[in-house]
CSV table of C-alpha atoms in Angstrom, one decimal:
chain,number,residue,atom,x,y,z
A,1,ARG,CA,-21.1,8.8,-3.1
A,2,LEU,CA,-20.1,7.1,-6.3
A,3,PRO,CA,-16.8,8.0,-7.9
A,4,VAL,CA,-16.5,10.2,-10.9
A,5,THR,CA,-15.0,7.0,-12.9
A,6,LEU,CA,-15.7,3.3,-12.1
A,7,ALA,CA,-13.6,0.5,-13.8
A,8,ILE,CA,-14.9,-3.0,-14.0
A,9,VAL,CA,-12.5,-5.6,-14.8
A,10,ARG,CA,-12.8,-9.2,-15.5
A,11,ALA,CA,-10.4,-11.0,-13.2
A,12,LEU,CA,-9.1,-14.4,-12.1
A,13,LEU,CA,-8.7,-15.0,-8.4
A,14,ALA,CA,-5.9,-16.7,-6.9
A,15,ARG,CA,-5.0,-17.5,-3.4
A,16,VAL,CA,-2.0,-17.9,-1.9
A,17,GLY,CA,-1.8,-18.6,1.8
A,18,ASN,CA,-4.7,-16.5,3.5
A,19,GLU,CA,-4.4,-13.9,0.8
A,20,HIS,CA,-6.3,-13.2,-1.9
A,21,TYR,CA,-5.1,-11.6,-5.1
A,22,ALA,CA,-7.0,-10.6,-8.7
A,23,LEU,CA,-5.2,-11.3,-12.0
A,24,PRO,CA,-6.7,-9.1,-14.9
A,25,LEU,CA,-8.0,-11.5,-17.4
A,26,THR,CA,-6.7,-9.8,-20.5
A,27,HIS,CA,-3.3,-10.9,-19.4
A,28,VAL,CA,-3.9,-14.4,-18.4
A,29,ARG,CA,-3.4,-17.0,-21.5
A,30,GLU,CA,-3.6,-20.1,-19.8
A,31,THR,CA,-4.0,-21.9,-16.2
A,32,MET,CA,-2.9,-25.6,-15.3
A,33,ALA,CA,-2.2,-27.8,-12.5
A,34,ARG,CA,1.3,-28.0,-11.5
A,35,GLY,CA,3.2,-31.1,-12.7
A,36,PRO,CA,6.4,-31.9,-12.4
A,37,ALA,CA,6.6,-33.0,-16.2
A,38,GLU,CA,6.3,-29.4,-17.2
A,39,VAL,CA,9.2,-27.8,-14.7
A,40,ARG,CA,12.6,-28.1,-15.1
A,41,GLN,CA,15.8,-26.5,-14.1
A,42,VAL,CA,17.8,-24.1,-16.2
A,43,GLN,CA,21.1,-22.5,-14.8
A,44,GLY,CA,19.5,-23.0,-11.3
A,45,ARG,CA,16.2,-21.4,-11.9
A,46,ASP,CA,13.0,-23.0,-12.3
A,47,VAL,CA,11.2,-22.7,-15.6
A,48,LEU,CA,8.1,-23.9,-17.5
A,49,VAL,CA,8.4,-26.0,-20.3
A,50,LEU,CA,5.0,-25.4,-22.3
A,51,ARG,CA,4.7,-26.8,-25.8
A,52,ASN,CA,8.2,-26.5,-26.5
A,53,GLU,CA,8.2,-23.0,-25.0
A,54,VAL,CA,10.7,-22.4,-22.2
A,55,LEU,CA,8.9,-19.7,-20.0
A,56,PRO,CA,10.4,-18.4,-16.6
A,57,MET,CA,8.6,-19.6,-13.6
A,58,LEU,CA,7.6,-16.7,-10.9
A,59,ARG,CA,6.3,-17.5,-7.3
A,60,LEU,CA,3.5,-15.3,-6.2
A,61,ARG,CA,4.2,-16.3,-2.7
A,62,ASP,CA,7.7,-15.1,-2.9
A,63,ILE,CA,7.0,-11.9,-4.6
A,64,VAL,CA,4.7,-11.0,-2.1
A,65,GLN,CA,7.1,-12.0,0.8
A,66,LEU,CA,5.0,-14.4,2.3
A,67,PRO,CA,6.7,-17.3,4.4
A,68,PRO,CA,6.9,-20.9,2.5
A,69,GLY,CA,3.4,-22.5,2.9
A,70,ALA,CA,1.9,-26.1,3.2
A,71,ALA,CA,0.5,-25.7,-0.1
A,72,ALA,CA,3.6,-26.9,-2.0
A,73,GLY,CA,2.4,-30.1,-3.7
A,74,ALA,CA,-0.9,-28.8,-4.8
A,75,GLU,CA,-0.3,-25.6,-6.8
A,76,GLU,CA,-1.4,-24.2,-9.7
A,77,ILE,CA,0.2,-22.3,-12.7
A,78,VAL,CA,-1.2,-19.2,-14.4
A,79,VAL,CA,0.6,-18.3,-17.6
A,80,ILE,CA,0.5,-14.6,-18.0
A,81,GLU,CA,1.6,-12.3,-20.8
A,82,ARG,CA,1.9,-8.9,-21.9
A,83,GLY,CA,2.8,-8.3,-25.1
A,84,ASP,CA,5.4,-10.9,-26.6
A,85,ARG,CA,6.3,-11.6,-23.0
A,86,ARG,CA,5.2,-14.8,-20.8
A,87,ALA,CA,5.8,-16.4,-17.9
A,88,GLY,CA,4.1,-19.3,-15.0
A,89,LEU,CA,3.2,-17.7,-12.3
A,90,VAL,CA,2.6,-20.1,-9.5
A,91,VAL,CA,-0.2,-19.9,-7.0
A,92,ASP,CA,-1.5,-22.1,-3.9
A,93,GLU,CA,-5.0,-22.1,-5.6
A,94,LEU,CA,-7.2,-20.3,-8.2
A,95,THR,CA,-10.5,-19.7,-6.7
A,96,GLY,CA,-12.8,-18.4,-9.6
A,97,GLN,CA,-13.6,-15.7,-11.9
A,98,GLU,CA,-15.5,-12.3,-11.1
A,99,ASP,CA,-15.9,-9.0,-12.5
A,100,ILE,CA,-14.5,-6.6,-10.0
A,101,VAL,CA,-14.7,-3.0,-9.5
A,102,VAL,CA,-11.2,-1.6,-9.4
A,103,LYS,CA,-10.3,0.9,-6.6
A,104,SER,CA,-6.9,2.7,-7.4
A,105,PHE,CA,-4.5,3.8,-4.4
A,106,ASP,CA,-1.8,5.8,-3.7
A,107,ALA,CA,0.5,3.4,-2.4
A,108,ALA,CA,3.4,4.3,-0.1
A,109,ARG,CA,4.6,0.8,1.0
A,110,ASP,CA,7.7,-1.1,-0.5
A,111,GLY,CA,6.5,-3.5,-3.6
A,112,ALA,CA,3.6,-1.3,-4.3
A,113,ALA,CA,4.2,-1.2,-8.0
A,114,LEU,CA,3.3,-4.6,-7.7
A,115,PHE,CA,-0.5,-3.6,-7.5
A,116,SER,CA,-2.7,-1.6,-9.9
A,117,GLY,CA,-5.5,-1.4,-7.0
A,118,ALA,CA,-7.6,-3.3,-4.7
A,119,THR,CA,-11.2,-4.7,-4.4
A,120,ILE,CA,-13.5,-6.1,-2.5
A,121,LEU,CA,-14.9,-9.5,-3.7
A,122,ALA,CA,-18.4,-11.0,-3.6
A,123,ASP,CA,-17.8,-12.6,-0.4
A,124,GLY,CA,-16.8,-9.5,1.2
A,125,ALA,CA,-12.7,-10.3,1.1
A,126,PRO,CA,-10.6,-7.5,0.1
A,127,ALA,CA,-8.2,-8.4,-2.8
A,128,LEU,CA,-5.1,-6.6,-4.5
A,129,ILE,CA,-5.3,-6.3,-8.1
A,130,MET,CA,-1.8,-7.5,-9.6
A,131,ASP,CA,-0.1,-5.3,-12.2
A,132,ILE,CA,1.2,-8.1,-14.9
A,133,GLY,CA,3.4,-5.4,-16.5
A,134,SER,CA,5.6,-4.8,-13.3
A,135,LEU,CA,5.9,-8.9,-12.9
A,136,LEU,CA,7.1,-9.2,-16.7
């Protein structure tokens, strides 16, 4: 059986630990490898300095409450935006882009507002689809 409505979205795939997440490309401005030159501290919080613009840094690992990982030196940054708000989202690894089929779900657990749905990737792995609006 096919669902009555079917949403297909182009997404950037990111990995944190052993978990995969999909970030809708409509909210991705750019990506970059994390370098110490771009990251500064302002009032005790990490910020990203990008072409004279200061953006807050969010760590996806902290948002989804995963323990600290071994990939701390090889992180990548996804600059996400919604409207005029932007932030740098730190992930362990960017694994590619893919057209994904969005499967909505009625979430009953804490933090579920962070996700707009789920999908099954081409390799058969499940991935949660991040709701960028809830991050910004």
